[in-house]
PDB file of C-alpha atoms in Angstrom:
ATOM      1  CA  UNK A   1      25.647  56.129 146.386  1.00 52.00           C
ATOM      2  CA  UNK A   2      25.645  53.713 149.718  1.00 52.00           C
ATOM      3  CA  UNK A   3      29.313  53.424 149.334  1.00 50.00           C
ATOM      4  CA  UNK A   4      29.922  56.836 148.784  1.00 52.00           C
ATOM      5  CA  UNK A   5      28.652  57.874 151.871  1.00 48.00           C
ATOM      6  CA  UNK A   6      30.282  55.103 153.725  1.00 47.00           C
ATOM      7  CA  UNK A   7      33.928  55.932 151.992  1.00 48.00           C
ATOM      8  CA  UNK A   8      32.662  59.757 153.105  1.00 49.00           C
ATOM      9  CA  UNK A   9      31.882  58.537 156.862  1.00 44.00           C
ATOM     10  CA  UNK A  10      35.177  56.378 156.664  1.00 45.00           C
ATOM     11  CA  UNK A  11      37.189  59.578 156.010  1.00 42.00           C
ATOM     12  CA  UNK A  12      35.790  61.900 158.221  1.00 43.00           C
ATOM     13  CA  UNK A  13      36.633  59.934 161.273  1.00 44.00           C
ATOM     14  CA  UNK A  14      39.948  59.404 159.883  1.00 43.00           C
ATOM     15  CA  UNK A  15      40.068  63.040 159.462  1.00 45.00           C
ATOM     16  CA  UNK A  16      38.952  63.847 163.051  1.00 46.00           C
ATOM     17  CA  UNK A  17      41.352  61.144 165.034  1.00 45.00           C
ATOM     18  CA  UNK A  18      44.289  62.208 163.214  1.00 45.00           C
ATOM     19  CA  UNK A  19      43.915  66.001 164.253  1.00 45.00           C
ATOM     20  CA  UNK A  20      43.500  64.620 167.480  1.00 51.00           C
ATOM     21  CA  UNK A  21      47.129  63.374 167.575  1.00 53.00           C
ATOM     22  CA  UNK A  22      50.030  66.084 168.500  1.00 66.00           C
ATOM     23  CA  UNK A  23      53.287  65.933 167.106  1.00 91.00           C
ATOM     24  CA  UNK A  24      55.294  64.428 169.798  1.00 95.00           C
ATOM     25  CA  UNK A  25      58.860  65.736 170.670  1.00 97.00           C
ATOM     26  CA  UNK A  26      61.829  65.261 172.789  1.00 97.00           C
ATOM     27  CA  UNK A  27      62.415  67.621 175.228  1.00 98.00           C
ATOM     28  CA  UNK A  28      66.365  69.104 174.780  1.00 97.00           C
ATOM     29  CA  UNK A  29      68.206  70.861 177.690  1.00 97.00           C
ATOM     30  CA  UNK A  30      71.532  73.113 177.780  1.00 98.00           C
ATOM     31  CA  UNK A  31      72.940  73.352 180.633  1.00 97.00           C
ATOM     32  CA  UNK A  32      72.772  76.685 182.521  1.00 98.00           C
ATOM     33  CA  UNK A  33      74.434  76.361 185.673  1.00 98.00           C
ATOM     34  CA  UNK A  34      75.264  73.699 188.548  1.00 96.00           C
ATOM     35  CA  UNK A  35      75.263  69.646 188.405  1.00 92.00           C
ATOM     36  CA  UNK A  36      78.752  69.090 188.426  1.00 91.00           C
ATOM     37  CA  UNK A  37      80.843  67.488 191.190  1.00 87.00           C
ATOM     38  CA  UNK A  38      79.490  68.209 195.015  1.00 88.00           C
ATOM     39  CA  UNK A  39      76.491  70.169 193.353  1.00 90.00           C
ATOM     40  CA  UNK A  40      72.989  69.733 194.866  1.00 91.00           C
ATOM     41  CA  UNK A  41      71.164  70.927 191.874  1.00 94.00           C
ATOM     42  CA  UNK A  42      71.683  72.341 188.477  1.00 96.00           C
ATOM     43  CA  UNK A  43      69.632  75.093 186.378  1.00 98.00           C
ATOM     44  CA  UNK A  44      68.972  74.841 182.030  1.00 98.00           C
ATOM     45  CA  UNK A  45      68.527  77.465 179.924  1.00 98.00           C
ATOM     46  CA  UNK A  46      64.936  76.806 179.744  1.00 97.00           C
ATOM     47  CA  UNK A  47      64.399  77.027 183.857  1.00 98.00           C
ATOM     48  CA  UNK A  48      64.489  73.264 184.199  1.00 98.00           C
ATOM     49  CA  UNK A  49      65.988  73.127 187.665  1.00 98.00           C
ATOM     50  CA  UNK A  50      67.133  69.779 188.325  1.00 96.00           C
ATOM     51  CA  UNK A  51      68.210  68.226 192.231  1.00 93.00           C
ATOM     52  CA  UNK A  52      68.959  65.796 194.478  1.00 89.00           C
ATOM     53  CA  UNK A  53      69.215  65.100 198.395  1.00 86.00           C
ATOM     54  CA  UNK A  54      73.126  64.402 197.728  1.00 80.00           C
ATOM     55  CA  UNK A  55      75.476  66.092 196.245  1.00 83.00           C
ATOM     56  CA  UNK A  56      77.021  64.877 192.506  1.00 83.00           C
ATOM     57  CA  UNK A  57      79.331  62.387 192.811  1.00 77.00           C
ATOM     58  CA  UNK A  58      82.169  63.310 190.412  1.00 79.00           C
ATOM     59  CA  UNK A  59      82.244  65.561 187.286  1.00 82.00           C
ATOM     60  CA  UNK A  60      82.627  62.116 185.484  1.00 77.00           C
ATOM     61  CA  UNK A  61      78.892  61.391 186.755  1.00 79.00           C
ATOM     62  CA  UNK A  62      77.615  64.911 186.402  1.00 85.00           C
ATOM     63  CA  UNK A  63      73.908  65.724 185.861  1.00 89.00           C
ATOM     64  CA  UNK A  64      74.348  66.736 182.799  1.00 90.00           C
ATOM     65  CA  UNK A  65      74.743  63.334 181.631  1.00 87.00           C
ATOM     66  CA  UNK A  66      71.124  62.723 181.977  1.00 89.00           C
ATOM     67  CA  UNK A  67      70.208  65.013 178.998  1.00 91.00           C
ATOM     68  CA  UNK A  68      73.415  64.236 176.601  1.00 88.00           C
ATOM     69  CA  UNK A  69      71.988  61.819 174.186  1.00 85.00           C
ATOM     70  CA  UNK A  70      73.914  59.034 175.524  1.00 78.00           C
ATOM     71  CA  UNK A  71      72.772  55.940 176.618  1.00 73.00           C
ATOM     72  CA  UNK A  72      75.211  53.107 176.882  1.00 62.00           C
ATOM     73  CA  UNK A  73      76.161  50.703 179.474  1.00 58.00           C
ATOM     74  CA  UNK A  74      77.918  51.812 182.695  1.00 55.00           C
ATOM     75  CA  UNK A  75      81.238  50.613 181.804  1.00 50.00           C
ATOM     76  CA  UNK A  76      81.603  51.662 178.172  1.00 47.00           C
ATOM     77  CA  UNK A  77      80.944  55.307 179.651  1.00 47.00           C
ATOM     78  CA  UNK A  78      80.638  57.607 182.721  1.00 49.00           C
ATOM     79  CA  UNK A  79      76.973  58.480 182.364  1.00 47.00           C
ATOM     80  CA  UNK A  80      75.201  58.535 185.395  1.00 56.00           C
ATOM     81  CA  UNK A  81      73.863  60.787 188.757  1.00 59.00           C
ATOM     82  CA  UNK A  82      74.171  58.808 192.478  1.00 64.00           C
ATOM     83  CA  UNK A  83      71.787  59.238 194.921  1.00 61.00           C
ATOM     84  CA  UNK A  84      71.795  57.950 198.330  1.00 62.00           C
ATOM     85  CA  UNK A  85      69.332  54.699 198.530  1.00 57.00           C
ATOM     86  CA  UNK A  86      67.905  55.957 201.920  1.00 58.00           C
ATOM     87  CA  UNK A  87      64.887  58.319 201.315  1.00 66.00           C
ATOM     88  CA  UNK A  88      66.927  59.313 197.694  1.00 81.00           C
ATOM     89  CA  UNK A  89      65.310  61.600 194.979  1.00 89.00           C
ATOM     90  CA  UNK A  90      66.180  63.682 191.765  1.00 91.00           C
ATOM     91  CA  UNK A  91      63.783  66.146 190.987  1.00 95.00           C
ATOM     92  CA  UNK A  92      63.659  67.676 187.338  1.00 97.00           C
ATOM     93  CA  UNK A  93      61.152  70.426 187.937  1.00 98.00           C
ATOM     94  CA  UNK A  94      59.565  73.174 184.614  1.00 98.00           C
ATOM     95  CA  UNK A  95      59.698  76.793 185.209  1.00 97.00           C
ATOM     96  CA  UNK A  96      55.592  76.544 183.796  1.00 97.00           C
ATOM     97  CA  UNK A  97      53.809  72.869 183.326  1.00 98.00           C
ATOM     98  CA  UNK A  98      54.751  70.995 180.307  1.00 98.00           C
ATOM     99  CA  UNK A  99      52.438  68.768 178.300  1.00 98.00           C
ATOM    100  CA  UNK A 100      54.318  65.638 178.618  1.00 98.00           C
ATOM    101  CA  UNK A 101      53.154  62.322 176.348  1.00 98.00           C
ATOM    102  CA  UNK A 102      55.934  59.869 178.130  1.00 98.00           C
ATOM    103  CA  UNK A 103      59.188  59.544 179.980  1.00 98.00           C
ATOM    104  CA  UNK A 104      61.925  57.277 178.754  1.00 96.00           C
ATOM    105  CA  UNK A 105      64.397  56.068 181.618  1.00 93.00           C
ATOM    106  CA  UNK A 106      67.909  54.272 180.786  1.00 87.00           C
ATOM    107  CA  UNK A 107      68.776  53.024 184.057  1.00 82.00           C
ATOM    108  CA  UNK A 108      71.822  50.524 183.670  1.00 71.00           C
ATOM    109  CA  UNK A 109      73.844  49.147 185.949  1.00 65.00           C
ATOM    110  CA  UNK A 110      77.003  48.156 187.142  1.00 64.00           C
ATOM    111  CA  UNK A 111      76.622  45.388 189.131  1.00 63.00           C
ATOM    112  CA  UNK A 112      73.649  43.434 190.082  1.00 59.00           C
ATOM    113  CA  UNK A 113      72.961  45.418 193.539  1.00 57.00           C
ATOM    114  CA  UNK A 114      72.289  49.077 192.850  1.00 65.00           C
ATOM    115  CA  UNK A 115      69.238  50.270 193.785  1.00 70.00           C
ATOM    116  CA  UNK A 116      65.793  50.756 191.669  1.00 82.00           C
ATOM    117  CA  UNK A 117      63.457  53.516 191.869  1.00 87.00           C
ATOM    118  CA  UNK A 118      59.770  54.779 191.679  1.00 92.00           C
ATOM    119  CA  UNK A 119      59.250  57.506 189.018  1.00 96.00           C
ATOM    120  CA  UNK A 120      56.263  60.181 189.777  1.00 98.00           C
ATOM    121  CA  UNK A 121      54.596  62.776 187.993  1.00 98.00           C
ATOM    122  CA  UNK A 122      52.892  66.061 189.542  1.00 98.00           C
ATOM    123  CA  UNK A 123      51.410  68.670 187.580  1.00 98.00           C
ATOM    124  CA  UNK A 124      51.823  71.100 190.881  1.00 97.00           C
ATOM    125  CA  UNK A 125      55.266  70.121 191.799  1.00 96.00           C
ATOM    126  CA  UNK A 126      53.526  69.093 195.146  1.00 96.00           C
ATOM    127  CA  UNK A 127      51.412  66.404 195.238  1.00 97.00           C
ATOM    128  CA  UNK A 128      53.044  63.460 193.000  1.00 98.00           C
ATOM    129  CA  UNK A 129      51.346  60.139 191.047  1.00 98.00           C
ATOM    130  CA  UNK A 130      53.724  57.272 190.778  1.00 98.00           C
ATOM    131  CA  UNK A 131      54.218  55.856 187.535  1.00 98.00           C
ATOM    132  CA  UNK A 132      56.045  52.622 188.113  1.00 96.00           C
ATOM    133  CA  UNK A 133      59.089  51.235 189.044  1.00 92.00           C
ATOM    134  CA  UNK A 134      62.676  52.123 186.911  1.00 89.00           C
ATOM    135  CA  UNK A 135      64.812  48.900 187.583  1.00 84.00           C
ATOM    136  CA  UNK A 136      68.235  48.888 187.144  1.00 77.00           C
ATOM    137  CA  UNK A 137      69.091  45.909 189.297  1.00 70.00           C
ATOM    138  CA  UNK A 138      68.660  43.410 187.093  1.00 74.00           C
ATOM    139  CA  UNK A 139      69.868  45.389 184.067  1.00 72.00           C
ATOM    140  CA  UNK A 140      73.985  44.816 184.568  1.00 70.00           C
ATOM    141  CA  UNK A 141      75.737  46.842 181.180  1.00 68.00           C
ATOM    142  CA  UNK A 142      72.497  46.731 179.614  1.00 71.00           C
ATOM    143  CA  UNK A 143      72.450  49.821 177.921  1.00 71.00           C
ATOM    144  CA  UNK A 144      69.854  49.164 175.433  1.00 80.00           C
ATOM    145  CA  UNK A 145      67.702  48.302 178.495  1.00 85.00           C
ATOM    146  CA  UNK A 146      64.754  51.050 178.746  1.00 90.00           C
ATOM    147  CA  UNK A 147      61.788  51.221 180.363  1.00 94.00           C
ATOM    148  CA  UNK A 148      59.017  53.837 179.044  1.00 97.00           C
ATOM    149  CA  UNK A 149      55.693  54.664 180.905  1.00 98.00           C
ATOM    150  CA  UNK A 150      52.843  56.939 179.102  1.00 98.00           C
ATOM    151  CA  UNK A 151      52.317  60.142 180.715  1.00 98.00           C
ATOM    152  CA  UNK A 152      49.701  62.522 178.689  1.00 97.00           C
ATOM    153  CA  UNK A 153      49.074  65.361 181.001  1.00 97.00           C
ATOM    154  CA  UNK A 154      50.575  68.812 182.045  1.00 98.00           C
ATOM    155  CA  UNK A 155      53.577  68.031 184.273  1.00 98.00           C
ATOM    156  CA  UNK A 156      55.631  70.633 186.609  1.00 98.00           C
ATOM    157  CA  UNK A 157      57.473  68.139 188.142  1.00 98.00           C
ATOM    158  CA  UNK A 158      59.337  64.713 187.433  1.00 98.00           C
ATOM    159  CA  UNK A 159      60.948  62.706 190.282  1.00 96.00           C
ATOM    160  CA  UNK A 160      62.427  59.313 190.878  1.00 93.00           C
ATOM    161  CA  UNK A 161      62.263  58.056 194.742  1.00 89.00           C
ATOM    162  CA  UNK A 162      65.164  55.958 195.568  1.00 82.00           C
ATOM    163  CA  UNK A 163      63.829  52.115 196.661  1.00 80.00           C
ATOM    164  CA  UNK A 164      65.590  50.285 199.534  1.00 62.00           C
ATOM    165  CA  UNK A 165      67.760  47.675 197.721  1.00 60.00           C
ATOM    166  CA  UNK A 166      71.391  46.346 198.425  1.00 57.00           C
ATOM    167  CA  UNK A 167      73.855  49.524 197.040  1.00 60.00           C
ATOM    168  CA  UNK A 168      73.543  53.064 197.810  1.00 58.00           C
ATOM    169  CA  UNK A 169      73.490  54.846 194.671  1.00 64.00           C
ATOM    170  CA  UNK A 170      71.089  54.552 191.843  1.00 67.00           C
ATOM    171  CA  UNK A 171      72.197  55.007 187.893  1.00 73.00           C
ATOM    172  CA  UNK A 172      70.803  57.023 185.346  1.00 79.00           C
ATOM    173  CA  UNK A 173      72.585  56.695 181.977  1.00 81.00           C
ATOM    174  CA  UNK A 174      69.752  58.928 180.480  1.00 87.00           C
ATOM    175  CA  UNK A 175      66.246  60.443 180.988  1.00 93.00           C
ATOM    176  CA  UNK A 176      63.982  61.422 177.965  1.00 96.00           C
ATOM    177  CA  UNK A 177      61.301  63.068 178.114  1.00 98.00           C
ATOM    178  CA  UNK A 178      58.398  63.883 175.637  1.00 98.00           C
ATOM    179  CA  UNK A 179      55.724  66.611 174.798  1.00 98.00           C
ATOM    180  CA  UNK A 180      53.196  67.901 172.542  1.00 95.00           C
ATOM    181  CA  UNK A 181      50.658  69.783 172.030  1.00 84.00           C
ATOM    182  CA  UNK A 182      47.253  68.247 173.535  1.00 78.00           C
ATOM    183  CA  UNK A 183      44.743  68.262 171.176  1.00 61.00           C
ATOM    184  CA  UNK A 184      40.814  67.446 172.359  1.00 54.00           C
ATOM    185  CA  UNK A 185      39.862  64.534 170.978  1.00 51.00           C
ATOM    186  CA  UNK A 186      36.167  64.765 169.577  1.00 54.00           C
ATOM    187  CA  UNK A 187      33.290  63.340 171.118  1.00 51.00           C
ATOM    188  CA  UNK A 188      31.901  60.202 169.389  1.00 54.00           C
ATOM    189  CA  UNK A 189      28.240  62.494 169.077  1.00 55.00           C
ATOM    190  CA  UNK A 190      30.230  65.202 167.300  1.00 53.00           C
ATOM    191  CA  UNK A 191      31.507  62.227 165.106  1.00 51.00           C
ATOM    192  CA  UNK A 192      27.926  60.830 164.023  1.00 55.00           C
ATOM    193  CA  UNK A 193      26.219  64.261 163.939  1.00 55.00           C
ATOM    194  CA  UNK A 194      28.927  65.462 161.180  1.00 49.00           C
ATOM    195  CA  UNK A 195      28.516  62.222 159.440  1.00 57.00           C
ATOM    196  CA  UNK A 196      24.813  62.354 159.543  1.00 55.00           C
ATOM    197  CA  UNK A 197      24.849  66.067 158.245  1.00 56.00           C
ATOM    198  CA  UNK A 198      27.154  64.545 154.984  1.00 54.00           C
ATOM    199  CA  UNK A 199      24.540  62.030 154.477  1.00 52.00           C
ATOM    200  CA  UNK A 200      21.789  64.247 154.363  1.00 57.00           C
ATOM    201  CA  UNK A 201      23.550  66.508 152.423  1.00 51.00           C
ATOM    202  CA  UNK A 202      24.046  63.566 150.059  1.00 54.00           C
ATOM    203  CA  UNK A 203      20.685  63.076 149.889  1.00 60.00           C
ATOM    204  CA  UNK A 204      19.607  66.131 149.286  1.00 58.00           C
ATOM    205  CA  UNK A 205      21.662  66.760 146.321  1.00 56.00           C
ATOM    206  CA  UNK A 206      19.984  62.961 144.903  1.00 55.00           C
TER     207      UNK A 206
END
């Protein structure tokens, strides 16, 4: 009967932590309007309005490129936005908050002085949290090279803050981004008090 319970107890709190997890999923874009060569900013069908300080390089480094899929090394393909090292930024920013589990960067390089960045998070599009530091520096044709930093909250806006390093553009060979649903996890008390309510249950029935 002891290990009944237990093997009861056992799946219950497997029962409640997996309901707890969401079903995470990447984020897809089309593209609406805007990003291409000289463009400030660009527009999805979803709202997504994504921008920069400078204006696209080329059409061969459109914005575009950020949501395509692709992620190879600079060389093997034209994937990638510029942005002016001094006081640089592109801004993806949701038409409502998103639940947002992580954020997947592919920042390769060309040579060994273009410029890094800080990514930041803000669930008002206003008042950002920095996440870390995307380095693409060190990362010449690396593009396997990925760096991926947990996220877990409603987000309105995503931006990466050009650092001062020896180049004046900053590559992007692809940006992911995640969601789900947020589920509450239960409380450890709600855990025990269902499991003590099986046991006595258990007993009662003995």
């Amino acid at each position: 009967m002891k290990c009944n319970v237990i093997m009861s107890l056992f799946v219950l709190v497997f029962m409640f932590i997996s309901s707890a997890k969401g079903a995470e999923v990447l984020m897809t874009f089309q593209h609406e309007s805007g990003g291409f060569a000289g463009s400030y900013s660009m527009t999805t069908t979803d709202g997504t309005v994504w921008e920069s300080n400078a204006p696209t390089f080329s059409d061969f480094y459109n914005m575009t490129k950020i949501f395509d899929g692709v992620h190879q090394d600079y060389l093997g393909d034209y994937l990638a936005t510029y942005i002016p090292q001094s006081g640089g930024y592109l801004k993806v920013t949701f038409l409502t908050p998103v639940y947002i589990t992580r954020i997947v960067t592919y920042p390769s390089a060309w040579t060994d002085h273009w410029s890094d960045s800080i990514l930041s998070v803000s669930g008002d599009g206003i008042n950002f949290t920095a996440l870390g530091t995307i380095i693409s520096s060190t990362h010449v044709g690396d593009g396997d090279y990925h760096q991926d930093y947990g996220v877990n909250q409603f987000v309105k806006s995503i931006q990466y803050d050009i650092t001062a390093h020896g180049y004046t553009f900053f590559n992007i060979t692809e940006a992911e981004f995640y969601t789900s649903s947020p589920v509450a996890v239960p409380e450890p008390l709600s855990i025990i008090m269902v499991g003590l309510g099986i046991v006595g249950l258990i007993k009662r029935k003995k």
